[in-house]
Short mmCIF file of N, CA and C in Angstrom, two decimals:
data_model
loop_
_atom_site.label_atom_id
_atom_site.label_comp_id
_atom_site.label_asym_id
_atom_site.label_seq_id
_atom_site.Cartn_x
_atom_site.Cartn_y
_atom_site.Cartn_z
N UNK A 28 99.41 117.42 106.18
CA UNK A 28 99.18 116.60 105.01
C UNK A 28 99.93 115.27 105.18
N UNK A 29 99.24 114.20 104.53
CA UNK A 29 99.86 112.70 105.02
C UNK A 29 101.12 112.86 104.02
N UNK A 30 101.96 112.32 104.65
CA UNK A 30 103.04 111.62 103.66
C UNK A 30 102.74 110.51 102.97
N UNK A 31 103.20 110.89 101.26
CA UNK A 31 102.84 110.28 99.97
C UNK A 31 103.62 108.98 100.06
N UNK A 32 103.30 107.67 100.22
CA UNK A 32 103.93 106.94 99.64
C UNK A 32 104.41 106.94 98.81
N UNK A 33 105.84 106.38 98.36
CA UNK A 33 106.47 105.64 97.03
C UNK A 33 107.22 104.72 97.15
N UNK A 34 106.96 103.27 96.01
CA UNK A 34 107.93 102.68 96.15
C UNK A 34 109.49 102.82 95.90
N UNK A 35 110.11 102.05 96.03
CA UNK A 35 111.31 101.95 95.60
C UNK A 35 111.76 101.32 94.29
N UNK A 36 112.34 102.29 93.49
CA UNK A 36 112.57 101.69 91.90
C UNK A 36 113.56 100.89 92.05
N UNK A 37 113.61 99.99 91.30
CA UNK A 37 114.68 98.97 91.08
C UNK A 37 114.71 98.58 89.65
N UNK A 38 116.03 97.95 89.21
CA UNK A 38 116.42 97.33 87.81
C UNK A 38 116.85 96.04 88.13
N UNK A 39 117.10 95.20 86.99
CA UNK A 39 117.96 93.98 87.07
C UNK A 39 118.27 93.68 85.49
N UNK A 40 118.88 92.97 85.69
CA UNK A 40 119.31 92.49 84.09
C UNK A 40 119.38 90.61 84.15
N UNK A 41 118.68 90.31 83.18
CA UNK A 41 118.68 88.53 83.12
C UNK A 41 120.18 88.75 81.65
N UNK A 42 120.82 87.92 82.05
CA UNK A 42 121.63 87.87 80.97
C UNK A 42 121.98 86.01 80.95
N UNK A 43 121.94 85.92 79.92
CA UNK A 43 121.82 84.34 79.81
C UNK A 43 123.25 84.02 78.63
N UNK A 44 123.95 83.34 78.59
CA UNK A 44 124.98 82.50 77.73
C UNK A 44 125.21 81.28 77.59
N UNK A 45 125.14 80.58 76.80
CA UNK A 45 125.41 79.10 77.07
C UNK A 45 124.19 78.58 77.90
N UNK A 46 122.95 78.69 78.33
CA UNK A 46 122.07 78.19 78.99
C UNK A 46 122.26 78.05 80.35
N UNK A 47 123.20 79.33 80.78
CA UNK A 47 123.51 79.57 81.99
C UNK A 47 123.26 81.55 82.03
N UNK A 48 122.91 81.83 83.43
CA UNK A 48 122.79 83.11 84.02
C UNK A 48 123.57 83.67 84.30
N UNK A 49 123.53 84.92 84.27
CA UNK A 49 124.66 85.96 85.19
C UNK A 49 123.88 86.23 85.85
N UNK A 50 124.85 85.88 87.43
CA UNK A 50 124.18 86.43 88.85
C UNK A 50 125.28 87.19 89.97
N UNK A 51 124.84 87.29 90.99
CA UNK A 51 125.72 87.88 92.05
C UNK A 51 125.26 87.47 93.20
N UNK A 52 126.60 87.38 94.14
CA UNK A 52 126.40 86.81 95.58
C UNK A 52 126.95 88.00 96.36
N UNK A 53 125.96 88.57 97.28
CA UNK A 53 125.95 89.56 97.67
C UNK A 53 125.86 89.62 98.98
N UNK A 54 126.31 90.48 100.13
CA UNK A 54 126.32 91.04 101.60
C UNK A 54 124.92 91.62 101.69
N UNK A 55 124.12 91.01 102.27
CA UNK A 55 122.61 92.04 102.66
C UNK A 55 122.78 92.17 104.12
N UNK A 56 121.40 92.89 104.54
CA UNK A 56 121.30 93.15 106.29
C UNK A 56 120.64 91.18 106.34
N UNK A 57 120.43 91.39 105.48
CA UNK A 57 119.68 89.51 106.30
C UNK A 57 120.71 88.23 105.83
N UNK A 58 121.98 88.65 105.54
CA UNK A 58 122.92 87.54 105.23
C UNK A 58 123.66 87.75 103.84
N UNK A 59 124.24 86.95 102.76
CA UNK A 59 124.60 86.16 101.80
C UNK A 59 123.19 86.16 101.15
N UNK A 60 122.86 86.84 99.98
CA UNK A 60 122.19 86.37 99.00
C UNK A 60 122.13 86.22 97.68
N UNK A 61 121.96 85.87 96.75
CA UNK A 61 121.76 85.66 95.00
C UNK A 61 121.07 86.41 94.45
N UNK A 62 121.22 87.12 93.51
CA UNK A 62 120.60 87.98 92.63
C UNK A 62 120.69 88.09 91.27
N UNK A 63 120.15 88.78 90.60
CA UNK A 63 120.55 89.26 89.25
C UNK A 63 121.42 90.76 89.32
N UNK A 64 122.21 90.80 88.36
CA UNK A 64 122.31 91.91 88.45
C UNK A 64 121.71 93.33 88.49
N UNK A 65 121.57 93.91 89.71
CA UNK A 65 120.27 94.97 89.94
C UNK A 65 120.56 95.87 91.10
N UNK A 66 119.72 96.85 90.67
CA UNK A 66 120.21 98.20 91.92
C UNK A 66 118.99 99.26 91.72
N UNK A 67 119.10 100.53 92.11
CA UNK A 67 118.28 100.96 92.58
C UNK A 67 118.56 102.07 91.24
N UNK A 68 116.95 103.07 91.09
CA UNK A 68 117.28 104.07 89.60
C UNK A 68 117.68 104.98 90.44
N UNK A 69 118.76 106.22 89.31
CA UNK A 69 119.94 107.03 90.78
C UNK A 69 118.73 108.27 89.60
N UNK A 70 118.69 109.59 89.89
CA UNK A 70 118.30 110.98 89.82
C UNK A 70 119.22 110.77 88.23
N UNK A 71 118.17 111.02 87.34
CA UNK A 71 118.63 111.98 85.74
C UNK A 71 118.99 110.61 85.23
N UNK A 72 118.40 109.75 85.37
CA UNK A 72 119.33 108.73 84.23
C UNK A 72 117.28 107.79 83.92
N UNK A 73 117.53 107.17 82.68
CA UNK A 73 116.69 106.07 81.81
C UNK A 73 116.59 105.20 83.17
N UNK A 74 115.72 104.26 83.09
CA UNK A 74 115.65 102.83 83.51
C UNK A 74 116.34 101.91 82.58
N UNK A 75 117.14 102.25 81.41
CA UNK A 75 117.82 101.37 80.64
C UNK A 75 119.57 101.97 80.63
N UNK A 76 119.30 103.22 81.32
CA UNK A 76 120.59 103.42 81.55
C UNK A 76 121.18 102.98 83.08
N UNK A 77 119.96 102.87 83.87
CA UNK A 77 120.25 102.23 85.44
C UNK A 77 120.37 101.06 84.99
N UNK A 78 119.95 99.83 84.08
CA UNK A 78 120.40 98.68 84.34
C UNK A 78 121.88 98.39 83.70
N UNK A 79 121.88 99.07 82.51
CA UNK A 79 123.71 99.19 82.19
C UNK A 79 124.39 99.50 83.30
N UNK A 80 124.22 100.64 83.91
CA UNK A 80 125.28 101.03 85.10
C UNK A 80 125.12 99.95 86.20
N UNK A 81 124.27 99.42 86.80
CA UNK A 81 124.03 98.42 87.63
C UNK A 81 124.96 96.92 87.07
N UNK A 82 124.86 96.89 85.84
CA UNK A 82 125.23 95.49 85.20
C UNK A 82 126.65 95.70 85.73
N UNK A 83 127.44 96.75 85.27
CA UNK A 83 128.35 97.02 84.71
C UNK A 83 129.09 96.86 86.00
N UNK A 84 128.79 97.67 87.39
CA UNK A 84 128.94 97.87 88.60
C UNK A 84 129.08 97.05 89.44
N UNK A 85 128.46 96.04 89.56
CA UNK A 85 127.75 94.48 89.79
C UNK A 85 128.80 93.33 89.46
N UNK A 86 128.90 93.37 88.20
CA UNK A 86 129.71 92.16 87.54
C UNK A 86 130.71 92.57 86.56
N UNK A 87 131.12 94.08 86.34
CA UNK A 87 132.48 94.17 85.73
C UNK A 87 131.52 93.79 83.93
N UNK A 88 130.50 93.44 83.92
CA UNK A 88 130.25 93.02 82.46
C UNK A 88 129.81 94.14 81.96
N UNK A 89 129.67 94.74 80.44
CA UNK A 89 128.85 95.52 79.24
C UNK A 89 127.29 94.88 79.41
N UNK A 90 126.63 95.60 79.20
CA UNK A 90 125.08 94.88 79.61
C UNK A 90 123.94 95.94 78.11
N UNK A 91 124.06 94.97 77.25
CA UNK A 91 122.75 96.11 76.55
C UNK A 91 121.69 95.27 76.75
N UNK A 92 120.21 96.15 76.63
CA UNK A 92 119.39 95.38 77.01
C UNK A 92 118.26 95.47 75.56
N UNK A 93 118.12 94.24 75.63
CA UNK A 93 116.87 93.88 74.21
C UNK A 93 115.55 94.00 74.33
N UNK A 94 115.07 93.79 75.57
CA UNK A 94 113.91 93.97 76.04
C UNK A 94 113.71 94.10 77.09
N UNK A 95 111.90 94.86 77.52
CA UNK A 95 111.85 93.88 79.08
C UNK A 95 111.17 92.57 79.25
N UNK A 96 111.45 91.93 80.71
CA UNK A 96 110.57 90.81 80.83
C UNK A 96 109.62 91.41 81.62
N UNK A 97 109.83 92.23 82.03
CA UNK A 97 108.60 92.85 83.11
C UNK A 97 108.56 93.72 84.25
N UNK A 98 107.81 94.02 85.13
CA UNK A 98 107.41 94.97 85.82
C UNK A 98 107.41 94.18 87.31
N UNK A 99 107.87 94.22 88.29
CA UNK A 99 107.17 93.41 89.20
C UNK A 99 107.58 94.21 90.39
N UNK A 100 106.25 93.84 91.53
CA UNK A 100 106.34 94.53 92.35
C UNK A 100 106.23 93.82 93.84
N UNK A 101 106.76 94.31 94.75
CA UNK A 101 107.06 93.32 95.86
C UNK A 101 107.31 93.91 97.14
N UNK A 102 107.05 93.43 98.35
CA UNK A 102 107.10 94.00 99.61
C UNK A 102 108.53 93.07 100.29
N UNK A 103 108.97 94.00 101.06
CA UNK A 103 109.95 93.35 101.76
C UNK A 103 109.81 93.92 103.08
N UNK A 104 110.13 92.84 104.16
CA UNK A 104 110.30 92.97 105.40
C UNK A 104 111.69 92.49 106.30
N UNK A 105 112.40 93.59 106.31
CA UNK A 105 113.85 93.08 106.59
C UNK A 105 113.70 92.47 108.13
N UNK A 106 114.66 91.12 107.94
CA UNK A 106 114.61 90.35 109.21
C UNK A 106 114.92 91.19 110.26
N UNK A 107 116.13 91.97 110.06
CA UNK A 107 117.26 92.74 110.95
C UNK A 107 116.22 93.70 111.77
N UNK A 108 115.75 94.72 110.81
CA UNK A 108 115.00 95.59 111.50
C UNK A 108 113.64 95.77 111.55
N UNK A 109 113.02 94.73 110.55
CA UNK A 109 111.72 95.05 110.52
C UNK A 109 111.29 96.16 109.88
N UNK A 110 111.90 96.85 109.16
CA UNK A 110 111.61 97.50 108.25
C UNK A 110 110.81 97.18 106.43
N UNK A 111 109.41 97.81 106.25
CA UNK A 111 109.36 97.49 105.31
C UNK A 111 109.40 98.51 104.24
N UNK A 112 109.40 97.89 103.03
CA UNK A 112 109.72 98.75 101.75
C UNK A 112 109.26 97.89 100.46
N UNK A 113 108.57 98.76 99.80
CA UNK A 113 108.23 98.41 98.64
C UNK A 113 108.86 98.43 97.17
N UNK A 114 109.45 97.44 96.64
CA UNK A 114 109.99 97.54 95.32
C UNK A 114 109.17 97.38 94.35
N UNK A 115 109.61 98.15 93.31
CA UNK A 115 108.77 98.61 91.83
C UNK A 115 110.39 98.07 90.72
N UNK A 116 110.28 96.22 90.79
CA UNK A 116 111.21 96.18 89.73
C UNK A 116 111.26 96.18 88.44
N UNK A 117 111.86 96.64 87.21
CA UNK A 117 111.92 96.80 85.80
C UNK A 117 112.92 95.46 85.55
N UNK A 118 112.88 94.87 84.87
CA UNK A 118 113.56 93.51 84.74
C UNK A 118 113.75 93.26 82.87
N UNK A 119 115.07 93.62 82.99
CA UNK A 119 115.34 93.52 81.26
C UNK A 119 116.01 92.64 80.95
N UNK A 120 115.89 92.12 79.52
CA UNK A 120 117.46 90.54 79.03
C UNK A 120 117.98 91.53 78.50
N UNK A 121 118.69 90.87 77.81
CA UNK A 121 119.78 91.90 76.64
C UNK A 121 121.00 90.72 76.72
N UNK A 122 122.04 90.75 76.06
CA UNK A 122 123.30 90.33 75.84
C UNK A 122 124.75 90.86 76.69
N UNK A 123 125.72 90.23 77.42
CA UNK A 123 126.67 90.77 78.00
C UNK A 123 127.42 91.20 77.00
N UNK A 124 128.56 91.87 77.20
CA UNK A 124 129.52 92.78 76.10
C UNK A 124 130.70 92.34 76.92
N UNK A 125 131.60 93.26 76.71
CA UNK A 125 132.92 93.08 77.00
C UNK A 125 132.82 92.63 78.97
N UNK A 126 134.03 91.99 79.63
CA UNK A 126 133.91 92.42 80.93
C UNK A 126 135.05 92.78 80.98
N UNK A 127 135.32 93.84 81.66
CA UNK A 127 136.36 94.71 82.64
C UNK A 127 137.15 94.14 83.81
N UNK A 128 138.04 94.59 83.40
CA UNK A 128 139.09 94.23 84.16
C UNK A 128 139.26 95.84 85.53
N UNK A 129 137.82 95.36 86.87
CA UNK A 129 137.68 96.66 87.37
C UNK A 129 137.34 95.79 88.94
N UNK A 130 136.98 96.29 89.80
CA UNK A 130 136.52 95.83 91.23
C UNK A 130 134.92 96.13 90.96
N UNK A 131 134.40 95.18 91.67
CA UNK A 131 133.08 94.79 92.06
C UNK A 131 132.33 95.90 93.00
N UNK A 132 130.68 95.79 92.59
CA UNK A 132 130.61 97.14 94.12
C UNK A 132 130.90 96.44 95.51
N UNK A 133 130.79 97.70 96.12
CA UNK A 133 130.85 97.21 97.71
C UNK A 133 129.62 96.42 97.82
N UNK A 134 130.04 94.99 98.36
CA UNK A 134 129.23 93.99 99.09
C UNK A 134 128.99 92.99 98.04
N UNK A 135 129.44 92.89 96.94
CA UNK A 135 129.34 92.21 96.22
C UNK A 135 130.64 90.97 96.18
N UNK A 136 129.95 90.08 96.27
CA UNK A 136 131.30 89.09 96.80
C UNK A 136 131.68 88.46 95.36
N UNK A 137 131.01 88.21 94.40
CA UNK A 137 131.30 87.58 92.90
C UNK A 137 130.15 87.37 92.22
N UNK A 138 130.51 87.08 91.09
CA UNK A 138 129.69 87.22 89.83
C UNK A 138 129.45 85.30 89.81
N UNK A 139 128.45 84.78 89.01
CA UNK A 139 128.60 83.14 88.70
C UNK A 139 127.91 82.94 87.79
N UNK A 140 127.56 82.08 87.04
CA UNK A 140 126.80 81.62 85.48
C UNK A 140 126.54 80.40 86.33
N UNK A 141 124.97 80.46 86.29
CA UNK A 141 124.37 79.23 87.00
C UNK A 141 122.79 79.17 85.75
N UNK A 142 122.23 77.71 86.12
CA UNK A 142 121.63 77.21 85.35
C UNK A 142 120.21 77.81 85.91
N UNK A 143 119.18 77.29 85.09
CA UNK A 143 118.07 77.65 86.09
C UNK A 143 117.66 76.38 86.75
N UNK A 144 117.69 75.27 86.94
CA UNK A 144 117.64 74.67 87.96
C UNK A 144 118.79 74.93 89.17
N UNK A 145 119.71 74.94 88.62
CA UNK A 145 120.51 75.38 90.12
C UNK A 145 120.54 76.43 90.55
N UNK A 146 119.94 77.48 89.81
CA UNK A 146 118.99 78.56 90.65
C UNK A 146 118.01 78.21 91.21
N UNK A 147 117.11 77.31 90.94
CA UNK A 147 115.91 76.98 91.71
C UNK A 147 116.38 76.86 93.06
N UNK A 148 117.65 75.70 92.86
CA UNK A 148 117.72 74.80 94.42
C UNK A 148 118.83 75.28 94.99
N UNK A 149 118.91 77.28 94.86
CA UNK A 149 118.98 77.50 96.14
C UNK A 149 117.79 78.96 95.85
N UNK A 150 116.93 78.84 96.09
CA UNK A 150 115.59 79.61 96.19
C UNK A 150 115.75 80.43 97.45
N UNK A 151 116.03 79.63 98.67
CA UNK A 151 116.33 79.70 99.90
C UNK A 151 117.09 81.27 100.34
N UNK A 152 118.37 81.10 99.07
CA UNK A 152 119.00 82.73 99.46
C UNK A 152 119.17 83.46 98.43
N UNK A 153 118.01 83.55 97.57
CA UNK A 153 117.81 84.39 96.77
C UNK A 153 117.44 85.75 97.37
N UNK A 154 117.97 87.05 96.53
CA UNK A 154 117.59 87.82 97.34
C UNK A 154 116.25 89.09 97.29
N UNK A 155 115.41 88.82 96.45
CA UNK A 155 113.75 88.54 96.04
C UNK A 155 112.92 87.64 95.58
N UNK A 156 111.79 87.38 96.07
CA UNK A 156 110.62 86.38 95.46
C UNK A 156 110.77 86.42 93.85
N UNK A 157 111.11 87.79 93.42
CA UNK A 157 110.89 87.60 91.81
C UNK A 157 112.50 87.16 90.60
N UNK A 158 113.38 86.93 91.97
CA UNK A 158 114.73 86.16 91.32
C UNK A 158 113.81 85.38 90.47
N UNK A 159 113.83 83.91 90.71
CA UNK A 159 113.36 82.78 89.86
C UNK A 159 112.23 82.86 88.79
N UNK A 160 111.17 83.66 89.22
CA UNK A 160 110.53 84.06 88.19
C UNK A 160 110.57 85.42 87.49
N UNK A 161 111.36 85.77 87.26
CA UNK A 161 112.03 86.33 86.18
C UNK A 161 112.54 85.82 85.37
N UNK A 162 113.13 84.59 85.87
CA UNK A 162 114.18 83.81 84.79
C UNK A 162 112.84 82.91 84.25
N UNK A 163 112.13 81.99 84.93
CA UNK A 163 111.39 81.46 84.24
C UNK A 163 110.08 82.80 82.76
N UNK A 164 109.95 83.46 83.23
CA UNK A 164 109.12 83.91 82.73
C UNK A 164 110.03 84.33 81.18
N UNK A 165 111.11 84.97 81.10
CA UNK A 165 112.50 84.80 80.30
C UNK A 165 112.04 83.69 79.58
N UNK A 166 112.98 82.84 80.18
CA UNK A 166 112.18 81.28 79.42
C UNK A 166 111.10 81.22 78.53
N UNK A 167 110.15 81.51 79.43
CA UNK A 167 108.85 81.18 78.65
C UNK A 167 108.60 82.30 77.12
N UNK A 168 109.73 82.90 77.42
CA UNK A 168 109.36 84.17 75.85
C UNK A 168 109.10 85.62 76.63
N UNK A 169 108.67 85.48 77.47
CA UNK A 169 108.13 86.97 77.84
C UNK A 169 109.44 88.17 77.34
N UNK A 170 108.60 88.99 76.51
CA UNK A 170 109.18 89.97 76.09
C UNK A 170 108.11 91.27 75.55
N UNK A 171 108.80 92.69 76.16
CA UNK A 171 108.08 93.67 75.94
C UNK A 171 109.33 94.49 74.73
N UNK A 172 108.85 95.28 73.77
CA UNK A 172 109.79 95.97 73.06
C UNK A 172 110.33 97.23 73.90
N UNK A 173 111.43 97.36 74.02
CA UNK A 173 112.42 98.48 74.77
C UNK A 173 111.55 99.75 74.52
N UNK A 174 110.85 100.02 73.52
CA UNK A 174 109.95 101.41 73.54
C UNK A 174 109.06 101.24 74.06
N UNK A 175 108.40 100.45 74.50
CA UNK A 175 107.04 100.72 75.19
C UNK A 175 107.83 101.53 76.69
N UNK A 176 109.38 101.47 76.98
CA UNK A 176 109.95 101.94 78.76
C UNK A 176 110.19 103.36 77.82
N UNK A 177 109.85 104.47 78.04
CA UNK A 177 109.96 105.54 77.52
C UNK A 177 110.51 107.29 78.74
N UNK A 178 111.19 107.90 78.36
CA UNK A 178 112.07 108.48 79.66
C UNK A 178 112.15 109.67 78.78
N UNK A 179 111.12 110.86 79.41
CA UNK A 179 110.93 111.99 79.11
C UNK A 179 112.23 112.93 79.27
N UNK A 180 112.17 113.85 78.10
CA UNK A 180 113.72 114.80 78.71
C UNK A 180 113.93 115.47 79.84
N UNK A 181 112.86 115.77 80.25
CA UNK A 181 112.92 116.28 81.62
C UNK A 181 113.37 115.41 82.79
N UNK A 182 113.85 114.01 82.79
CA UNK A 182 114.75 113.36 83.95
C UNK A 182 115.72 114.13 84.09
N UNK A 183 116.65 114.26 82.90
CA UNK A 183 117.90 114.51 82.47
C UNK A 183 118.56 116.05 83.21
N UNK A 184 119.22 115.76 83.73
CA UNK A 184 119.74 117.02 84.59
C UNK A 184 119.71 118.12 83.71
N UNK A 185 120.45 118.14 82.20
CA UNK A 185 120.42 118.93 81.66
C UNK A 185 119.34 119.97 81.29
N UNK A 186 118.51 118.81 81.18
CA UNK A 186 117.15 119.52 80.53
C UNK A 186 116.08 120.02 81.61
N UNK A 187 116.62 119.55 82.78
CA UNK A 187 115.97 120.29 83.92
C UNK A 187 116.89 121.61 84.13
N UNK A 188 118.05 121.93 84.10
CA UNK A 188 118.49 123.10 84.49
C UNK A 188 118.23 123.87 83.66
N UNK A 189 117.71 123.39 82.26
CA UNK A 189 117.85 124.59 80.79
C UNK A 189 116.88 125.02 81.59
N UNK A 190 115.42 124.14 81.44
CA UNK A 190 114.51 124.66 81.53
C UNK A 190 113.97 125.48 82.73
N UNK A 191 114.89 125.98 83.43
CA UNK A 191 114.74 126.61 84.99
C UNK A 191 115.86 127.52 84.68
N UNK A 192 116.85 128.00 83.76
CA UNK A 192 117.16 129.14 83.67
C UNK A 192 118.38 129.24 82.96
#
């Protein structure tokens, strides 16, 4: 039987203050790149609980999220190995909360509040096609209500072990 494709889930969080972003400068296999705060969904948790833990992990910030901006999906071909992989990103705003006084994840070199033009002009080492348009689309209003992302009990470790014995 063929092996089933799947992509790879991903989160991010647009968090905006003052007409500036929260981002991260990060260690990849293809260099130094810019991001939003974002990571991959881990086993038993929401897609709104992966982007809190991601926010939180990332940049030391509280991250609730108000909405999404969207769904986007994208191929990557790593320089290093030539490996490709498909991302399936969930992309939410929301408001930062407290930040922590904690260490950054591994490879994460710092957090920065940048504009969206000076996100534009460095496009170059962003570290997906859908960095910048996310933020623009943000901009433009795009917003989905947090219930339409809906997360059956059965993710939840718990409710998988009840229900198995």
């Amino acid at each position: 039987m063929p092996r089933i494709w799947k992509p790879s889930v991903t989160v991010a969080a647009i968090v905006e203050k003052d007409g500036k972003f929260l981002l991260i400068e990060e260690v990849t296999s293809d260099g130094i790149r810019i991001n939003q705060p974002a990571g991959h969904l881990d086993p038993y948790e929401s897609l709104q609980e992966a982007v809190i833990r991601e926010t939180l992990e990332e940049t030391a910030y509280d991250f609730t999220p108000t909405a999404l901006v969207g769904m986007y999906m994208s191929r990557y071909t790593s320089n290093r190995t030539g490996e490709e992989v498909t991302y399936l990103r969930f992309t939410f705003c929301g408001y930062p909360g407290k930040q922590h006084d904690r260490p950054l994840d591994e490879g994460i070199l710092r957090t920065m509040w940048l504009t969206r033009d000076e996100l534009a002009a460095c496009a170059d080492r962003h570290r997906s096609p859908t960095v910048l348009q996310c933020v623009d689309e943000y901009l433009a209003g795009r917003r989905a209500p947090l219930e339409l992302v809906q997360t059956h009990a059965s993710v939840y470790k718990e409710a998988v072990s009840t229900a198995n014995g």
